[in-house]
């Protein structure tokens, strides 16, 4: 049973600040890891009897014995720490961020066929690499869309040895003279102003009006997959070409935290007050002049969750200073 009395005593000293909390059983095993911008309010919510909860959370609360809290300077720090600890400890009642081994890449092979395929590892050589991608199902829907437009993408035969091409049963999608068109099609699909999503929506509406709901459903899945990889591609392109200093306030103080972000990762952090900002920014800018620092950071599936968290803060919550 939940040790309510011990948790209530613990809450007397907990502050409403950003941080991460660990839910423990009576043997000290970690049941769940969470984060909050107000730790006391968040942990207290688990003691409220009137709140309706899912079955899994109810099971966890039966085993809950103690809570540990860890304060962070900012909400971003809490999110990154939560992400790191969930991957390391793998608590039984966490669901998100637990299956990074399923992440992968959509790649266009540099073979004569330019075949597109899903891969859990990033190849050293490929014509195009899209990813890392955290949603395998949506990624495979995008793959299915590309294959529906260019059947060459699932072919393994050499055109010189292909009997289907010899007897006119295949148009020879692997022929040299049409390869550029295939890559252009992929590039157009990923482009920011691509007309493909609108065209797919028009097709979906047309099939629906004709009561061809199965086809409409297929194209809807194509659209979902395409929109997903387009969003991921745009995020990675922006981050990997971006260098900036992000500023966030440290709650309950007059201090700010300054993050030097290079190519999608946090390279260095400084803390200071507003009147020190010019000096801090100058210091961080000098770090970028080191040739060892100005390298292209490769975002891999092992750190893509942290990169997504950072991107959301850059776009929505951070005050940005150009490097």
Tab-separated table of C-alpha atoms in Angstrom:
chain	number	residue	atom	x	y	z
A	1	UNK	CA	0.000	0.000	0.000
A	2	UNK	CA	1.040	3.609	-0.583
A	3	UNK	CA	2.895	5.044	2.386
A	4	UNK	CA	0.824	8.245	2.470
A	5	UNK	CA	2.177	9.443	5.813
A	6	UNK	CA	5.811	9.272	4.700
A	7	UNK	CA	5.051	11.003	1.420
A	8	UNK	CA	3.108	13.767	3.207
A	9	UNK	CA	6.070	14.348	5.489
A	10	UNK	CA	8.358	14.476	2.476
A	11	UNK	CA	6.116	17.061	0.812
A	12	UNK	CA	6.495	19.450	3.744
A	13	UNK	CA	10.022	20.241	2.586
A	14	UNK	CA	9.455	20.018	-1.186
A	15	UNK	CA	9.368	23.319	-3.083
A	16	UNK	CA	7.288	24.259	-6.126
A	17	UNK	CA	10.303	24.452	-8.422
A	18	UNK	CA	11.255	22.662	-11.672
A	19	UNK	CA	12.768	19.250	-11.326
A	20	UNK	CA	12.487	15.494	-11.618
A	21	UNK	CA	10.914	13.015	-9.203
A	22	UNK	CA	11.382	9.277	-8.707
A	23	UNK	CA	8.589	7.071	-7.388
A	24	UNK	CA	10.050	4.213	-5.308
A	25	UNK	CA	8.678	0.990	-3.847
A	26	UNK	CA	9.474	-0.176	-0.325
A	27	UNK	CA	12.697	-1.830	-1.542
A	28	UNK	CA	14.005	1.331	-3.195
A	29	UNK	CA	13.277	0.176	-6.753
A	30	UNK	CA	12.323	2.940	-9.169
A	31	UNK	CA	8.706	2.578	-10.345
A	32	UNK	CA	8.320	5.773	-12.308
A	33	UNK	CA	10.281	8.892	-13.261
A	34	UNK	CA	8.529	12.167	-14.024
A	35	UNK	CA	9.224	15.866	-14.342
A	36	UNK	CA	7.381	19.040	-13.447
A	37	UNK	CA	7.828	22.794	-13.365
A	38	UNK	CA	6.231	22.684	-9.870
A	39	UNK	CA	7.388	19.566	-8.031
A	40	UNK	CA	5.335	19.974	-4.857
A	41	UNK	CA	2.069	20.445	-6.762
A	42	UNK	CA	2.817	17.529	-9.062
A	43	UNK	CA	3.769	15.034	-6.362
A	44	UNK	CA	0.840	16.136	-4.174
A	45	UNK	CA	-1.555	15.274	-7.013
A	46	UNK	CA	-0.770	11.572	-6.501
A	47	UNK	CA	-2.288	11.779	-3.004
A	48	UNK	CA	-5.616	13.211	-4.199
A	49	UNK	CA	-8.252	10.486	-3.853
A	50	UNK	CA	-10.873	12.147	-6.050
A	51	UNK	CA	-8.776	12.096	-9.243
A	52	UNK	CA	-9.646	9.357	-11.740
A	53	UNK	CA	-6.576	7.518	-12.940
A	54	UNK	CA	-5.762	4.812	-15.428
A	55	UNK	CA	-5.322	1.214	-14.353
A	56	UNK	CA	-1.535	1.284	-14.718
A	57	UNK	CA	-1.167	4.376	-12.509
A	58	UNK	CA	-3.442	2.793	-9.909
A	59	UNK	CA	-1.210	-0.266	-9.881
A	60	UNK	CA	1.852	1.916	-9.375
A	61	UNK	CA	0.255	3.819	-6.488
A	62	UNK	CA	-0.432	0.527	-4.694
A	63	UNK	CA	3.327	-0.155	-4.724
A	64	UNK	CA	4.395	3.433	-4.037
A	65	UNK	CA	6.368	3.816	-0.814
A	66	UNK	CA	8.526	6.915	-1.177
A	67	UNK	CA	9.321	9.817	-3.502
A	68	UNK	CA	12.677	11.402	-4.251
A	69	UNK	CA	12.860	14.878	-5.808
A	70	UNK	CA	15.725	16.541	-7.662
A	71	UNK	CA	15.603	20.257	-8.425
A	72	UNK	CA	16.806	21.739	-11.704
A	73	UNK	CA	17.458	25.316	-12.741
A	74	UNK	CA	14.963	25.331	-15.616
A	75	UNK	CA	12.146	23.333	-17.137
A	76	UNK	CA	14.462	22.415	-20.021
A	77	UNK	CA	16.960	20.896	-17.581
A	78	UNK	CA	14.147	18.874	-15.994
A	79	UNK	CA	12.991	17.508	-19.342
A	80	UNK	CA	16.503	16.546	-20.401
A	81	UNK	CA	17.262	14.910	-17.046
A	82	UNK	CA	13.974	12.976	-17.107
A	83	UNK	CA	14.765	11.756	-20.633
A	84	UNK	CA	18.266	10.654	-19.605
A	85	UNK	CA	17.115	8.824	-16.474
A	86	UNK	CA	14.198	7.023	-18.139
A	87	UNK	CA	16.555	5.609	-20.764
A	88	UNK	CA	19.094	4.623	-18.095
A	89	UNK	CA	16.833	3.186	-15.369
A	90	UNK	CA	13.944	1.979	-17.607
A	91	UNK	CA	11.237	2.180	-14.889
A	92	UNK	CA	8.365	-0.300	-15.354
A	93	UNK	CA	5.611	2.345	-15.276
A	94	UNK	CA	7.124	4.723	-17.817
A	95	UNK	CA	5.982	4.209	-21.400
A	96	UNK	CA	7.500	7.072	-23.418
A	97	UNK	CA	11.219	7.053	-24.289
A	98	UNK	CA	11.501	3.367	-23.389
A	99	UNK	CA	11.953	1.846	-26.841
A	100	UNK	CA	14.732	3.742	-28.576
A	101	UNK	CA	15.861	0.480	-30.167
A	102	UNK	CA	12.846	0.807	-32.484
A	103	UNK	CA	14.059	4.127	-33.879
A	104	UNK	CA	15.663	4.143	-37.297
A	105	UNK	CA	16.181	5.818	-40.664
A	106	UNK	CA	14.650	5.869	-44.125
A	107	UNK	CA	17.527	5.566	-46.555
A	108	UNK	CA	17.868	5.613	-50.327
A	109	UNK	CA	20.616	3.166	-51.206
A	110	UNK	CA	23.436	4.158	-53.505
A	111	UNK	CA	22.985	0.886	-55.391
A	112	UNK	CA	21.957	0.867	-59.082
A	113	UNK	CA	18.290	0.634	-58.061
A	114	UNK	CA	18.186	3.509	-55.562
A	115	UNK	CA	16.053	1.264	-53.377
A	116	UNK	CA	14.408	2.925	-50.356
A	117	UNK	CA	14.300	0.956	-47.128
A	118	UNK	CA	13.906	1.218	-43.363
A	119	UNK	CA	17.105	0.714	-41.364
A	120	UNK	CA	17.760	0.653	-37.621
A	121	UNK	CA	21.347	1.759	-38.208
A	122	UNK	CA	22.682	4.752	-40.100
A	123	UNK	CA	24.668	3.618	-43.135
A	124	UNK	CA	28.030	5.118	-43.985
A	125	UNK	CA	27.064	5.532	-47.636
A	126	UNK	CA	23.617	6.400	-48.976
A	127	UNK	CA	22.118	8.814	-51.482
A	128	UNK	CA	19.614	10.122	-48.940
A	129	UNK	CA	19.230	9.571	-45.203
A	130	UNK	CA	16.001	10.729	-43.563
A	131	UNK	CA	16.126	10.594	-39.799
A	132	UNK	CA	16.634	9.479	-37.166
A	133	UNK	CA	12.907	8.783	-36.950
A	134	UNK	CA	11.132	7.874	-33.720
A	135	UNK	CA	7.845	6.616	-35.217
A	136	UNK	CA	8.526	3.412	-37.212
A	137	UNK	CA	4.895	2.942	-38.253
A	138	UNK	CA	4.520	6.433	-39.707
A	139	UNK	CA	7.939	6.149	-41.335
A	140	UNK	CA	6.941	2.932	-43.067
A	141	UNK	CA	3.770	4.618	-44.324
A	142	UNK	CA	5.970	7.257	-45.949
A	143	UNK	CA	8.096	4.470	-47.420
A	144	UNK	CA	4.952	2.814	-48.789
A	145	UNK	CA	3.951	6.123	-50.388
A	146	UNK	CA	7.291	6.471	-52.185
A	147	UNK	CA	7.096	2.851	-53.340
A	148	UNK	CA	3.564	3.407	-54.654
A	149	UNK	CA	4.834	6.262	-56.819
A	150	UNK	CA	8.045	4.556	-57.964
A	151	UNK	CA	7.948	0.738	-57.795
A	152	UNK	CA	11.714	0.682	-58.425
A	153	UNK	CA	12.156	1.404	-54.749
A	154	UNK	CA	11.425	-2.192	-53.765
A	155	UNK	CA	13.171	-3.886	-56.717
A	156	UNK	CA	16.459	-5.784	-56.320
A	157	UNK	CA	17.015	-7.034	-59.879
A	158	UNK	CA	19.549	-5.635	-62.337
A	159	UNK	CA	17.829	-4.329	-65.442
A	160	UNK	CA	20.188	-6.306	-67.701
A	161	UNK	CA	19.112	-9.541	-65.981
A	162	UNK	CA	15.459	-8.692	-65.382
A	163	UNK	CA	13.048	-10.939	-67.300
A	164	UNK	CA	10.089	-8.696	-66.447
A	165	UNK	CA	11.745	-5.807	-68.251
A	166	UNK	CA	12.774	-8.046	-71.154
A	167	UNK	CA	9.190	-9.191	-71.754
A	168	UNK	CA	7.700	-5.727	-71.221
A	169	UNK	CA	6.092	-6.440	-67.841
A	170	UNK	CA	8.098	-3.735	-66.070
A	171	UNK	CA	8.814	-0.202	-67.230
A	172	UNK	CA	12.415	-0.401	-66.023
A	173	UNK	CA	12.327	1.979	-63.075
A	174	UNK	CA	15.966	1.148	-62.359
A	175	UNK	CA	17.147	2.461	-65.731
A	176	UNK	CA	19.856	5.096	-65.610
A	177	UNK	CA	17.925	7.766	-67.509
A	178	UNK	CA	15.136	8.049	-64.908
A	179	UNK	CA	17.144	7.867	-61.663
A	180	UNK	CA	17.431	11.640	-61.295
A	181	UNK	CA	13.630	11.897	-61.428
A	182	UNK	CA	13.320	9.556	-58.450
A	183	UNK	CA	15.649	11.551	-56.241
A	184	UNK	CA	13.994	14.795	-57.371
A	185	UNK	CA	10.645	13.361	-56.305
A	186	UNK	CA	11.961	12.589	-52.796
A	187	UNK	CA	13.575	16.013	-52.504
A	188	UNK	CA	10.337	17.685	-53.618
A	189	UNK	CA	8.359	15.665	-51.082
A	190	UNK	CA	10.650	16.874	-48.275
A	191	UNK	CA	10.790	20.502	-49.431
A	192	UNK	CA	9.090	23.040	-47.159
A	193	UNK	CA	6.740	24.340	-49.881
A	194	UNK	CA	6.020	20.926	-51.396
A	195	UNK	CA	2.579	20.629	-53.066
A	196	UNK	CA	2.403	16.883	-52.358
A	197	UNK	CA	0.506	17.053	-49.025
A	198	UNK	CA	-2.201	19.213	-50.632
A	199	UNK	CA	-2.416	16.836	-53.602
A	200	UNK	CA	-2.794	13.844	-51.304
A	201	UNK	CA	-5.561	15.611	-49.378
A	202	UNK	CA	-7.373	16.301	-52.657
A	203	UNK	CA	-7.134	12.612	-53.541
A	204	UNK	CA	-8.458	11.629	-50.109
A	205	UNK	CA	-11.461	13.944	-50.511
A	206	UNK	CA	-12.102	12.614	-54.005
A	207	UNK	CA	-12.090	8.990	-52.890
A	208	UNK	CA	-14.318	9.818	-49.928
A	209	UNK	CA	-16.873	11.572	-52.138
A	210	UNK	CA	-16.867	8.529	-54.425
A	211	UNK	CA	-17.409	6.278	-51.375
A	212	UNK	CA	-14.091	4.554	-51.981
A	213	UNK	CA	-13.230	4.627	-48.310
A	214	UNK	CA	-10.549	1.943	-48.450
A	215	UNK	CA	-8.513	3.984	-50.945
A	216	UNK	CA	-9.193	7.140	-48.940
A	217	UNK	CA	-7.861	5.380	-45.836
A	218	UNK	CA	-4.728	4.247	-47.664
A	219	UNK	CA	-3.957	7.751	-48.890
A	220	UNK	CA	-4.703	9.193	-45.460
A	221	UNK	CA	-2.015	6.915	-44.007
A	222	UNK	CA	0.322	8.024	-46.794
A	223	UNK	CA	-0.345	11.649	-45.837
A	224	UNK	CA	0.283	11.022	-42.134
A	225	UNK	CA	3.561	9.298	-42.874
A	226	UNK	CA	4.688	11.962	-45.320
A	227	UNK	CA	3.828	14.809	-42.930
A	228	UNK	CA	5.719	13.066	-40.137
A	229	UNK	CA	8.994	12.631	-42.028
A	230	UNK	CA	8.680	16.140	-43.489
A	231	UNK	CA	8.400	17.577	-39.968
A	232	UNK	CA	11.370	15.584	-38.709
A	233	UNK	CA	13.432	16.464	-41.762
A	234	UNK	CA	12.712	20.180	-41.365
A	235	UNK	CA	13.591	20.076	-37.656
A	236	UNK	CA	16.925	18.324	-38.251
A	237	UNK	CA	17.828	20.575	-41.174
A	238	UNK	CA	17.209	23.690	-39.093
A	239	UNK	CA	19.061	22.452	-36.029
A	240	UNK	CA	22.101	21.086	-37.824
A	241	UNK	CA	22.660	24.397	-39.587
A	242	UNK	CA	21.938	26.571	-36.561
A	243	UNK	CA	24.271	28.032	-33.940
A	244	UNK	CA	22.807	30.213	-31.195
A	245	UNK	CA	22.781	31.120	-27.529
A	246	UNK	CA	19.513	30.401	-25.738
A	247	UNK	CA	18.520	32.147	-22.514
A	248	UNK	CA	16.074	30.884	-19.890
A	249	UNK	CA	15.247	32.384	-16.458
A	250	UNK	CA	16.062	30.374	-13.344
A	251	UNK	CA	12.801	30.253	-11.428
A	252	UNK	CA	12.710	32.047	-8.085
A	253	UNK	CA	15.985	33.911	-8.683
A	254	UNK	CA	17.371	36.886	-10.589
A	255	UNK	CA	19.700	34.634	-12.558
A	256	UNK	CA	19.527	33.394	-16.133
A	257	UNK	CA	20.930	30.273	-17.738
A	258	UNK	CA	22.687	30.625	-21.089
A	259	UNK	CA	22.945	27.612	-23.403
A	260	UNK	CA	25.424	27.559	-26.283
A	261	UNK	CA	23.703	25.378	-28.897
A	262	UNK	CA	25.706	24.162	-31.874
A	263	UNK	CA	24.223	22.004	-34.610
A	264	UNK	CA	21.377	20.741	-32.448
A	265	UNK	CA	23.200	19.971	-29.188
A	266	UNK	CA	24.049	21.923	-26.032
A	267	UNK	CA	27.790	22.484	-26.093
A	268	UNK	CA	28.303	24.783	-23.088
A	269	UNK	CA	26.265	26.405	-20.290
A	270	UNK	CA	26.792	29.591	-18.259
A	271	UNK	CA	24.792	31.142	-15.430
A	272	UNK	CA	24.659	34.860	-14.693
A	273	UNK	CA	22.560	37.936	-14.044
A	274	UNK	CA	21.168	40.306	-16.647
A	275	UNK	CA	23.949	42.872	-16.214
A	276	UNK	CA	26.517	40.139	-16.988
A	277	UNK	CA	24.862	39.090	-20.237
A	278	UNK	CA	27.203	40.913	-22.612
A	279	UNK	CA	30.257	39.348	-20.967
A	280	UNK	CA	28.691	35.862	-20.961
A	281	UNK	CA	27.643	36.097	-24.603
A	282	UNK	CA	31.101	37.225	-25.619
A	283	UNK	CA	32.646	34.304	-23.747
A	284	UNK	CA	30.316	31.801	-25.407
A	285	UNK	CA	31.001	33.282	-28.824
A	286	UNK	CA	34.743	32.823	-28.344
A	287	UNK	CA	34.139	29.104	-27.784
A	288	UNK	CA	32.646	28.771	-31.262
A	289	UNK	CA	35.851	30.079	-32.840
A	290	UNK	CA	37.733	26.928	-31.882
A	291	UNK	CA	38.014	24.768	-35.005
A	292	UNK	CA	37.457	21.643	-32.907
A	293	UNK	CA	34.070	22.992	-31.883
A	294	UNK	CA	32.851	24.009	-35.342
A	295	UNK	CA	32.137	20.514	-36.490
A	296	UNK	CA	28.970	19.002	-37.840
A	297	UNK	CA	27.288	17.175	-34.980
A	298	UNK	CA	25.553	14.087	-36.235
A	299	UNK	CA	22.153	13.593	-34.664
A	300	UNK	CA	21.638	9.868	-34.086
A	301	UNK	CA	18.755	7.825	-32.759
A	302	UNK	CA	20.519	7.643	-29.382
A	303	UNK	CA	20.084	11.407	-28.799
A	304	UNK	CA	17.099	12.285	-31.014
A	305	UNK	CA	14.692	12.559	-28.037
A	306	UNK	CA	16.917	15.156	-26.372
A	307	UNK	CA	17.231	17.003	-29.682
A	308	UNK	CA	13.430	17.156	-30.054
A	309	UNK	CA	13.095	18.585	-26.535
A	310	UNK	CA	15.721	21.213	-27.247
A	311	UNK	CA	14.099	22.144	-30.569
A	312	UNK	CA	10.719	22.750	-28.918
A	313	UNK	CA	12.345	25.165	-26.447
A	314	UNK	CA	14.290	26.965	-29.133
A	315	UNK	CA	11.116	27.502	-31.129
A	316	UNK	CA	8.736	28.405	-28.308
A	317	UNK	CA	10.333	29.362	-25.011
A	318	UNK	CA	13.953	30.436	-25.391
A	319	UNK	CA	15.161	33.952	-25.860
A	320	UNK	CA	17.610	33.517	-28.731
A	321	UNK	CA	20.878	35.344	-29.257
A	322	UNK	CA	22.674	34.833	-32.559
A	323	UNK	CA	26.248	33.594	-32.401
